[in-house]
GROMACS .gro file of C-alpha atoms in nm:
model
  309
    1UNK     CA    1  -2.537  -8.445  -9.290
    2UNK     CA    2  -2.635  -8.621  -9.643
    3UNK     CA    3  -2.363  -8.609  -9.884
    4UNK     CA    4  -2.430  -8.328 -10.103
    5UNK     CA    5  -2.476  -8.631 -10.435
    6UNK     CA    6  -2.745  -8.717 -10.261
    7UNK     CA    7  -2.912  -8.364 -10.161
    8UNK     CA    8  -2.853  -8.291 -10.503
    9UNK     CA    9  -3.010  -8.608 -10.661
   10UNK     CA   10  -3.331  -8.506 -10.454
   11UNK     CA   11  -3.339  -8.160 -10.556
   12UNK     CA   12  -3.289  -8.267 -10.886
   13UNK     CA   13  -3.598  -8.483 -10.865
   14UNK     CA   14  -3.813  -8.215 -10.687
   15UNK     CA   15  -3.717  -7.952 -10.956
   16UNK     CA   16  -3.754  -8.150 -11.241
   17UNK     CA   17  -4.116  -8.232 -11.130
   18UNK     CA   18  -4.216  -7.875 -11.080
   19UNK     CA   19  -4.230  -7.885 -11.477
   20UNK     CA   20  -4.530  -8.013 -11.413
   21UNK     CA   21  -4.726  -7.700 -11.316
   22UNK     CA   22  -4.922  -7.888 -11.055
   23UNK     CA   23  -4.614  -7.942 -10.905
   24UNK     CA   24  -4.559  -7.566 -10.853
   25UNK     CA   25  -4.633  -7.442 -10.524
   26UNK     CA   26  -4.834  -7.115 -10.509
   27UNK     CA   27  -4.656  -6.881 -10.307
   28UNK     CA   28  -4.738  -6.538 -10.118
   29UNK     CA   29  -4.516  -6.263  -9.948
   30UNK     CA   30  -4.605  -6.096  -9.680
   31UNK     CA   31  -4.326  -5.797  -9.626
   32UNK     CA   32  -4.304  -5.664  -9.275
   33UNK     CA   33  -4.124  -5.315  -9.351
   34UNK     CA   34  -3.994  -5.249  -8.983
   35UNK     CA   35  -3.771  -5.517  -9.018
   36UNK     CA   36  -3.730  -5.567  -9.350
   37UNK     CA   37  -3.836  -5.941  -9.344
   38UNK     CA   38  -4.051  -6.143  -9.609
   39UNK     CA   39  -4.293  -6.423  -9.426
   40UNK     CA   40  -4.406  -6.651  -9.687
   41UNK     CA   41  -4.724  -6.920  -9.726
   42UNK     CA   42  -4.690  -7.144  -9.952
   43UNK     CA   43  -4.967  -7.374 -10.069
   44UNK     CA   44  -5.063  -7.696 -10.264
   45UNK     CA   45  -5.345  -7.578 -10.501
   46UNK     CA   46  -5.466  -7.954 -10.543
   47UNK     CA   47  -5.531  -8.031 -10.192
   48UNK     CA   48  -5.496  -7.642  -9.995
   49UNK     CA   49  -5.218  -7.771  -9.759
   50UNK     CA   50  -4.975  -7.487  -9.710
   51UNK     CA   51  -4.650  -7.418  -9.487
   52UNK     CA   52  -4.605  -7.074  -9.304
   53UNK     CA   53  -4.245  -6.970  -9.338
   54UNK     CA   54  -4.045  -6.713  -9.133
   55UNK     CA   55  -4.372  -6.552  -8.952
   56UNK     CA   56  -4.322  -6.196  -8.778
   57UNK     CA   57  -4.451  -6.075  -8.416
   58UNK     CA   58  -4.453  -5.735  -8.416
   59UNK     CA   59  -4.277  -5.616  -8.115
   60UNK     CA   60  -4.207  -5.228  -7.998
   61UNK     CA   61  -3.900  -5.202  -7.794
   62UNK     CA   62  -3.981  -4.880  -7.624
   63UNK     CA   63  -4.276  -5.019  -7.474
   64UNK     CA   64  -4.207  -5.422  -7.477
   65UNK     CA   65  -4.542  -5.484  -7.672
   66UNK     CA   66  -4.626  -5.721  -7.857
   67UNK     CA   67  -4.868  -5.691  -8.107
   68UNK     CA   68  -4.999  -5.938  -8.396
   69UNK     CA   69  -5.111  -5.728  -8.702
   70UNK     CA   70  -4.833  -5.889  -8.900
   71UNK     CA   71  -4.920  -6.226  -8.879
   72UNK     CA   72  -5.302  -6.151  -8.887
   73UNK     CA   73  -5.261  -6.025  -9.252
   74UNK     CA   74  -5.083  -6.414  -9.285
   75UNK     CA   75  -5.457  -6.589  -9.096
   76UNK     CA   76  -5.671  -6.382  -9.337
   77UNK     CA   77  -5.502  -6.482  -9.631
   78UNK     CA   78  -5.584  -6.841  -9.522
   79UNK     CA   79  -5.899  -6.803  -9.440
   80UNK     CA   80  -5.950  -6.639  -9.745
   81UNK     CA   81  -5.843  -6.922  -9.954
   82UNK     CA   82  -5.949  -7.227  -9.730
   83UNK     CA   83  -5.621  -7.344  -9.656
   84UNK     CA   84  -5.500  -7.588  -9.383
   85UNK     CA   85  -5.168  -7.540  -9.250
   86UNK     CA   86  -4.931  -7.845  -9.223
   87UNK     CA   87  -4.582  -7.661  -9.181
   88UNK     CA   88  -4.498  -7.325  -8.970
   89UNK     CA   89  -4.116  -7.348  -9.072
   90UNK     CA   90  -3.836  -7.161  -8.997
   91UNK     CA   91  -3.490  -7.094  -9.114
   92UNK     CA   92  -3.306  -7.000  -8.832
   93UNK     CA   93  -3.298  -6.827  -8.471
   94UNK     CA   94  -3.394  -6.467  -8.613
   95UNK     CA   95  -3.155  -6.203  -8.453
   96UNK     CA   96  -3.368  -5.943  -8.629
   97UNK     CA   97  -3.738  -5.972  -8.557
   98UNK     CA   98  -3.955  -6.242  -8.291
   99UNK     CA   99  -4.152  -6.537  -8.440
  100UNK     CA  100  -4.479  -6.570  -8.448
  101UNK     CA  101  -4.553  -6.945  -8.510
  102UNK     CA  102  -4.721  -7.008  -8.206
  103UNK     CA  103  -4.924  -6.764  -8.241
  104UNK     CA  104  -5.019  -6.882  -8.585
  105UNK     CA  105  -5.019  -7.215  -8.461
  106UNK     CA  106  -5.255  -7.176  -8.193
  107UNK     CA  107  -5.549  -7.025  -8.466
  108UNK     CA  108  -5.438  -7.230  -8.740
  109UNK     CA  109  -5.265  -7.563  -8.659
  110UNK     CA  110  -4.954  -7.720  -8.808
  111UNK     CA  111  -4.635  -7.832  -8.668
  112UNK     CA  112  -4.368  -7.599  -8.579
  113UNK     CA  113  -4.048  -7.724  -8.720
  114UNK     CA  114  -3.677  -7.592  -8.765
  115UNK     CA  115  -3.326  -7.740  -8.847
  116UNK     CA  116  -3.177  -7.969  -8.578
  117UNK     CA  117  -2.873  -7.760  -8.515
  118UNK     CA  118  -3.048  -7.476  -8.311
  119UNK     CA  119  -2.943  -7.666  -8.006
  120UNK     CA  120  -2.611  -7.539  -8.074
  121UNK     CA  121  -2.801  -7.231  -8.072
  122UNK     CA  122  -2.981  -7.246  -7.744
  123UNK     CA  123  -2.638  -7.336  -7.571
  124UNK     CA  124  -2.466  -7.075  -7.666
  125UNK     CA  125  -2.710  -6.840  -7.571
  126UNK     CA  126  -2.878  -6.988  -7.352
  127UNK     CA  127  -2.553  -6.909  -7.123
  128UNK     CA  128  -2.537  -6.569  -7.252
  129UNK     CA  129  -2.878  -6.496  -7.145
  130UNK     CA  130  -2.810  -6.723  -6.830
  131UNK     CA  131  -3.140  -6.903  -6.922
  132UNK     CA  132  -3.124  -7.161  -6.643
  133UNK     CA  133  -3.102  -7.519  -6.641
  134UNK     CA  134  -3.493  -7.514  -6.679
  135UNK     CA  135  -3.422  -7.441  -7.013
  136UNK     CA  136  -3.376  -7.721  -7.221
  137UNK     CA  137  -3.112  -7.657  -7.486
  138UNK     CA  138  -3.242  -8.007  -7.684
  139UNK     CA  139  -3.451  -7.848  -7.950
  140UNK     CA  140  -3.779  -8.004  -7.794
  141UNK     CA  141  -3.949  -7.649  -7.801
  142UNK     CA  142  -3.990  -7.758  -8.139
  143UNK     CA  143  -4.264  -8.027  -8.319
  144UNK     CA  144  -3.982  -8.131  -8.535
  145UNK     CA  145  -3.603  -8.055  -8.662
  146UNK     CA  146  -3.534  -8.107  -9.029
  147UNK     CA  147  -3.201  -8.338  -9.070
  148UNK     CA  148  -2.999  -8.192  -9.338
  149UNK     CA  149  -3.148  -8.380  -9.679
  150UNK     CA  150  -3.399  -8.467  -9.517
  151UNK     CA  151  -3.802  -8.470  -9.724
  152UNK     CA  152  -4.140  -8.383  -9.641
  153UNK     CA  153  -4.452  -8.288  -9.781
  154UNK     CA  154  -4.758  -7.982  -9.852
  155UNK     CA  155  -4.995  -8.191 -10.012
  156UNK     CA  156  -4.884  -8.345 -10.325
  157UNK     CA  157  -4.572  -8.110 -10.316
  158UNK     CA  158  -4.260  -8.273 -10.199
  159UNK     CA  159  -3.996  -8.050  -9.980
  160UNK     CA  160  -3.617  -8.096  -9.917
  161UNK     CA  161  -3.437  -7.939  -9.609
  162UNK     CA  162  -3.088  -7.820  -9.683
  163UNK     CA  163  -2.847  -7.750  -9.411
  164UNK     CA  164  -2.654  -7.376  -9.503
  165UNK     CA  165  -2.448  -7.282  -9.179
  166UNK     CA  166  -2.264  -6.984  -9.219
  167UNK     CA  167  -2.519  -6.695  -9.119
  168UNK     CA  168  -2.561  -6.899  -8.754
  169UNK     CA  169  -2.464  -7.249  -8.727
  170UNK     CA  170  -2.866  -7.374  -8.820
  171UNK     CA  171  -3.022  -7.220  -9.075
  172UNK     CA  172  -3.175  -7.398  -9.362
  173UNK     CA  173  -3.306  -7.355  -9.674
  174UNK     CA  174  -3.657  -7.517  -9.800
  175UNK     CA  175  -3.669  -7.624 -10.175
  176UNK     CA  176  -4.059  -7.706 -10.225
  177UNK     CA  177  -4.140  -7.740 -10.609
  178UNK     CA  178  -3.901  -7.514 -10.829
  179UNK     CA  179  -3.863  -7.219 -10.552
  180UNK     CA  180  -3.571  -7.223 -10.317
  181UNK     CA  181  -3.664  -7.015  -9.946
  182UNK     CA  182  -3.316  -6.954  -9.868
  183UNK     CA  183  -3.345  -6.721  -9.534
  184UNK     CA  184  -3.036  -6.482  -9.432
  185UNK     CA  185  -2.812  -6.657  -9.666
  186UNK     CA  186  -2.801  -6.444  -9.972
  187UNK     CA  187  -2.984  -6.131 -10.064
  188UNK     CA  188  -3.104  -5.945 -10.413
  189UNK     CA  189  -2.811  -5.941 -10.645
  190UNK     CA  190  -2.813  -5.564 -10.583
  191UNK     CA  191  -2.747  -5.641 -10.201
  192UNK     CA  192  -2.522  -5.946 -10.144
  193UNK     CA  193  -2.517  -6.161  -9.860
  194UNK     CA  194  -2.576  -6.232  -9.510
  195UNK     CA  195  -2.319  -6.139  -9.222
  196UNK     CA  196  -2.145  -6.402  -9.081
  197UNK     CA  197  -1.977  -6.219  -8.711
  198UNK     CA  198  -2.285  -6.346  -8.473
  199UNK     CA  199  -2.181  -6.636  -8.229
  200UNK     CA  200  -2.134  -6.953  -8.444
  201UNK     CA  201  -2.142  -6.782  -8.764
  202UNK     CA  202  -1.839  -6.849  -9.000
  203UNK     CA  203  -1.800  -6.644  -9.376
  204UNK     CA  204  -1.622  -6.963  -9.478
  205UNK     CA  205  -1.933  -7.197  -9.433
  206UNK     CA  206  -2.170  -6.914  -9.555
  207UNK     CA  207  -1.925  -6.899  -9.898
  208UNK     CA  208  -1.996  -7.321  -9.918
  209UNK     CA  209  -2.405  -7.296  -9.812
  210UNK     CA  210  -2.415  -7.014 -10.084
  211UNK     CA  211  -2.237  -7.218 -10.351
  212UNK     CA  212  -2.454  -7.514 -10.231
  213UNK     CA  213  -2.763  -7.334 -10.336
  214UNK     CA  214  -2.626  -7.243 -10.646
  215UNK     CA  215  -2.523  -7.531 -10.771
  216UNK     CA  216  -2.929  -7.600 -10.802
  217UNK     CA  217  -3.065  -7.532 -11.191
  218UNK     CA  218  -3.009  -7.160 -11.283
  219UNK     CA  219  -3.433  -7.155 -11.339
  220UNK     CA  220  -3.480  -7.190 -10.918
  221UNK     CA  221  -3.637  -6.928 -10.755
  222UNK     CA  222  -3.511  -6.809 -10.491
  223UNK     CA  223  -3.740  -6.628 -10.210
  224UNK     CA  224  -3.552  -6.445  -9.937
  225UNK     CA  225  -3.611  -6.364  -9.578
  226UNK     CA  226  -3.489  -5.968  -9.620
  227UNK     CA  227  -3.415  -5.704  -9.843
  228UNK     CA  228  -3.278  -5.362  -9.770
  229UNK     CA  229  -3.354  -5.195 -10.081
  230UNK     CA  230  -2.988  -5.151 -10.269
  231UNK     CA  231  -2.861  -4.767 -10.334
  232UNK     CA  232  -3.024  -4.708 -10.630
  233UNK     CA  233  -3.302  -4.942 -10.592
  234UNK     CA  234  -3.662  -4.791 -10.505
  235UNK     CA  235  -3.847  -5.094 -10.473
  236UNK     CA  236  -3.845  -5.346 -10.199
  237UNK     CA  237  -3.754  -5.674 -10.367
  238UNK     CA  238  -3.721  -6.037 -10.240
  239UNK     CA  239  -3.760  -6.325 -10.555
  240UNK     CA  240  -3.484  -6.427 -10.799
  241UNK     CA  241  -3.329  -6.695 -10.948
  242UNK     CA  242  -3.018  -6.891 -10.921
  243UNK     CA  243  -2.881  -6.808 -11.244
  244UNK     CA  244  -2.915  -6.428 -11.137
  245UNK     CA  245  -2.722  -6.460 -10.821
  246UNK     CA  246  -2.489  -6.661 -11.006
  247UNK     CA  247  -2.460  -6.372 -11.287
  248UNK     CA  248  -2.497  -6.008 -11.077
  249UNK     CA  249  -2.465  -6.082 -10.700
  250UNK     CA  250  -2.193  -5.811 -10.583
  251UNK     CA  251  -2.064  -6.034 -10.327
  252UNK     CA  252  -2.046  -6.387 -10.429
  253UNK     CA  253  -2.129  -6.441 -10.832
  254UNK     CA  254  -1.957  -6.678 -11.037
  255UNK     CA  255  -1.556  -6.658 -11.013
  256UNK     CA  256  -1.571  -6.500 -10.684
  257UNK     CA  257  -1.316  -6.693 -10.478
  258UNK     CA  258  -1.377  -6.801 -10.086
  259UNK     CA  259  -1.106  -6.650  -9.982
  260UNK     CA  260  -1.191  -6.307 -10.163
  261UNK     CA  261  -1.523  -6.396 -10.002
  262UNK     CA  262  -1.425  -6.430  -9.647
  263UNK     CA  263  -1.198  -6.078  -9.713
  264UNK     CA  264  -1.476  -5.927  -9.820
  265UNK     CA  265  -1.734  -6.113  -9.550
  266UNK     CA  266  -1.490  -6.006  -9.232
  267UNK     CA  267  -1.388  -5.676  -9.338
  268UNK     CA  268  -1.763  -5.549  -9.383
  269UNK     CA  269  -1.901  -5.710  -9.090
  270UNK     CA  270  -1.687  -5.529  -8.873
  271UNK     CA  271  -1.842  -5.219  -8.978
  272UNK     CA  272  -2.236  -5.323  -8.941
  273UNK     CA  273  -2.416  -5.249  -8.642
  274UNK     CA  274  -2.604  -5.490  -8.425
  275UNK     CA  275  -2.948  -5.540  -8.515
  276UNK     CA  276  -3.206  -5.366  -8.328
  277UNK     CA  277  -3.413  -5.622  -8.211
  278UNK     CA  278  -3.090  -5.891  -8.149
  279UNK     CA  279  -3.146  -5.932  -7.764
  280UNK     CA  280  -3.518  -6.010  -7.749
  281UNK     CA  281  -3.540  -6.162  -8.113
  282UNK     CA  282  -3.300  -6.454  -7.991
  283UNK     CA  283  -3.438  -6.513  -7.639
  284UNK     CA  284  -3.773  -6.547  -7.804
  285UNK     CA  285  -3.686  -6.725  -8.125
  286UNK     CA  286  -3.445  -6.979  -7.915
  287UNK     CA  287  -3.786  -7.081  -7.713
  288UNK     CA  288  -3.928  -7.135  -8.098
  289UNK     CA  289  -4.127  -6.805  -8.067
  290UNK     CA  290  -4.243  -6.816  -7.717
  291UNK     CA  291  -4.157  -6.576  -7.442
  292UNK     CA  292  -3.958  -6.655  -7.140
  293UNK     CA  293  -4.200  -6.825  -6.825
  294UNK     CA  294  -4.321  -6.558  -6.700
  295UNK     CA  295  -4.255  -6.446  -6.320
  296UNK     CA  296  -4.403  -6.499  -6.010
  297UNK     CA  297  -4.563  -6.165  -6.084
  298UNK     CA  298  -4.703  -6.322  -6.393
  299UNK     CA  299  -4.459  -6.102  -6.642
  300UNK     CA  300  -4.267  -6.177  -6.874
  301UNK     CA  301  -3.882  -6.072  -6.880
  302UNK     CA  302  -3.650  -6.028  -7.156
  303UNK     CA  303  -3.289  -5.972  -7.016
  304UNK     CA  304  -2.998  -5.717  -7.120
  305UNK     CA  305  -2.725  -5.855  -7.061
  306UNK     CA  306  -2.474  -5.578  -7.044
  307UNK     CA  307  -2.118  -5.524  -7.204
  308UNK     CA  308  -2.144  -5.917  -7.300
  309UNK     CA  309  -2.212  -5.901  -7.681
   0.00000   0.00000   0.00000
């Protein structure tokens, strides 16, 4: 891991140069209302490179279908406005919908990249799911992890991976211009924050990732991978800014404490259900979006384990 001077020193830089407006990446949401996520592209206007963040597969449980109108909307949208994928990124293992990068990646191109610590990922579940040693638990499903501090580029826009454990042990955050794509970290103000009881998750790292982000300028915007809808709220919702998490989040604004934090963090989670799609989404999204080898039947299996999560 960088030291956080020097994460911050290249945030810093890749803010302060999204003053420029041609520095700005053009960004569009695609919400996928079944399970609640936001998939983003994000483009280069000067040269129409783009990234695909956090794509959804649709997938019916009852049936074990798979279907792609979700990420279809995502290839007409590039078509539409000549783009050339570079990037299909993702934050983290999903435990709440399947990936669809290579899907996307077989129509569109790019590399398919996430942060380095999903091997600790794929080993832990990996011997939940009692994957086999033909699984490899090194990551190399993947084109590419992202280091922690690490750079890259869309174009002319430069990117900076951010390491914010807490949520699992690998997700990451993407600063690309002056937006922030923060994943399952933190939510609307209205919301909160991400839970922190899956394997490898830890309220106290969440509380320091969270803090992390905020210490970027209070003008950031943040995109997020979910939203709920608050009580109260009508509207789906999933941009802000740093300084309004900072202001208004419920869970974690300014003077919150960790330790109130991790009070808080424990004492909810143990009231939330598991997700609905947890047992598929993370066999899938372990193998970077790709089902298990199928059988000598030529199917496909997802497994239930049983009384073991």
């Amino acid at each position: 891991m960088r030291s956080d001077s020097a994460v911050e020193q290249a945030s810093a830089r890749i803010i302060a140069a999204a003053n420029d407006r041609a520095k700005r990446p053009t960004i569009a949401g695609f919400f996928d209302e079944s399970t609640f996520t936001v998939s983003y592209v994000v483009h280069d206007a000067a040269t129409n490179e783009a990234a695909i963040i956090d794509s959804v597969l649709d997938y019916e449980a009852a049936s074990g279908r798979t279907s792609y109108g979700s990420a279809n909307r995502i290839i007409e949208y590039i078509n539409s406005k000549n783009l050339k994928v570079i990037w299909l990124i993702e934050t983290h293992a999903h435990a709440d919908h399947l990936s669809a990068a290579p899907y996307l990646q077989q129509k569109l191109g790019g590399k398919l990249a996430i942060g380095k610590d999903i091997i600790r990922v794929q080993d832990v579940f990996g011997k939940m799911f009692n994957a086999g040693s033909e699984f490899e638990r090194d990551g190399s499903q993947f084109d590419h992890l992202f280091e922690d501090g690490e750079t890259f580029k869309i174009g002319e826009l430069e990117g900076l991976a951010i390491h914010v454990p807490g949520h699992t042990p690998a997700d990451m955050a993407y600063i690309i211009g002056d937006a922030a794509f923060v994943g399952d970290t933190i939510f609307m103000p209205d919301f909160g924050t991400a839970r922190a009881d899956f394997p490898g998750g830890d309220p106290r790292q969440l509380y320091r990732s969270i803090r992390r982000l905020l210490s970027l300028p209070r003008e950031t915007r943040l995109f997020l991978c979910h939203d709920y809808k608050a009580p109260g709220r009508d509207e789906y919702a999933w941009e802000t800014t740093v300084g309004e998490e900072r202001d208004h989040n419920i869970h974690v604004k300014d003077g919150t404490t960790e330790d109130a934090f991790v009070e808080m963090r424990r004492s909810r989670d143990k009231t939330l259900s598991m997700p609905n799609l947890i047992l598929p989404s993370v066999q899938v999204n372990m193998r970077a979006g790709r089902l298990p080898d199928p059988e000598d039947n030529g199917v496909s299996y997802i497994k239930i384990p049983v009384n073991a999560v």
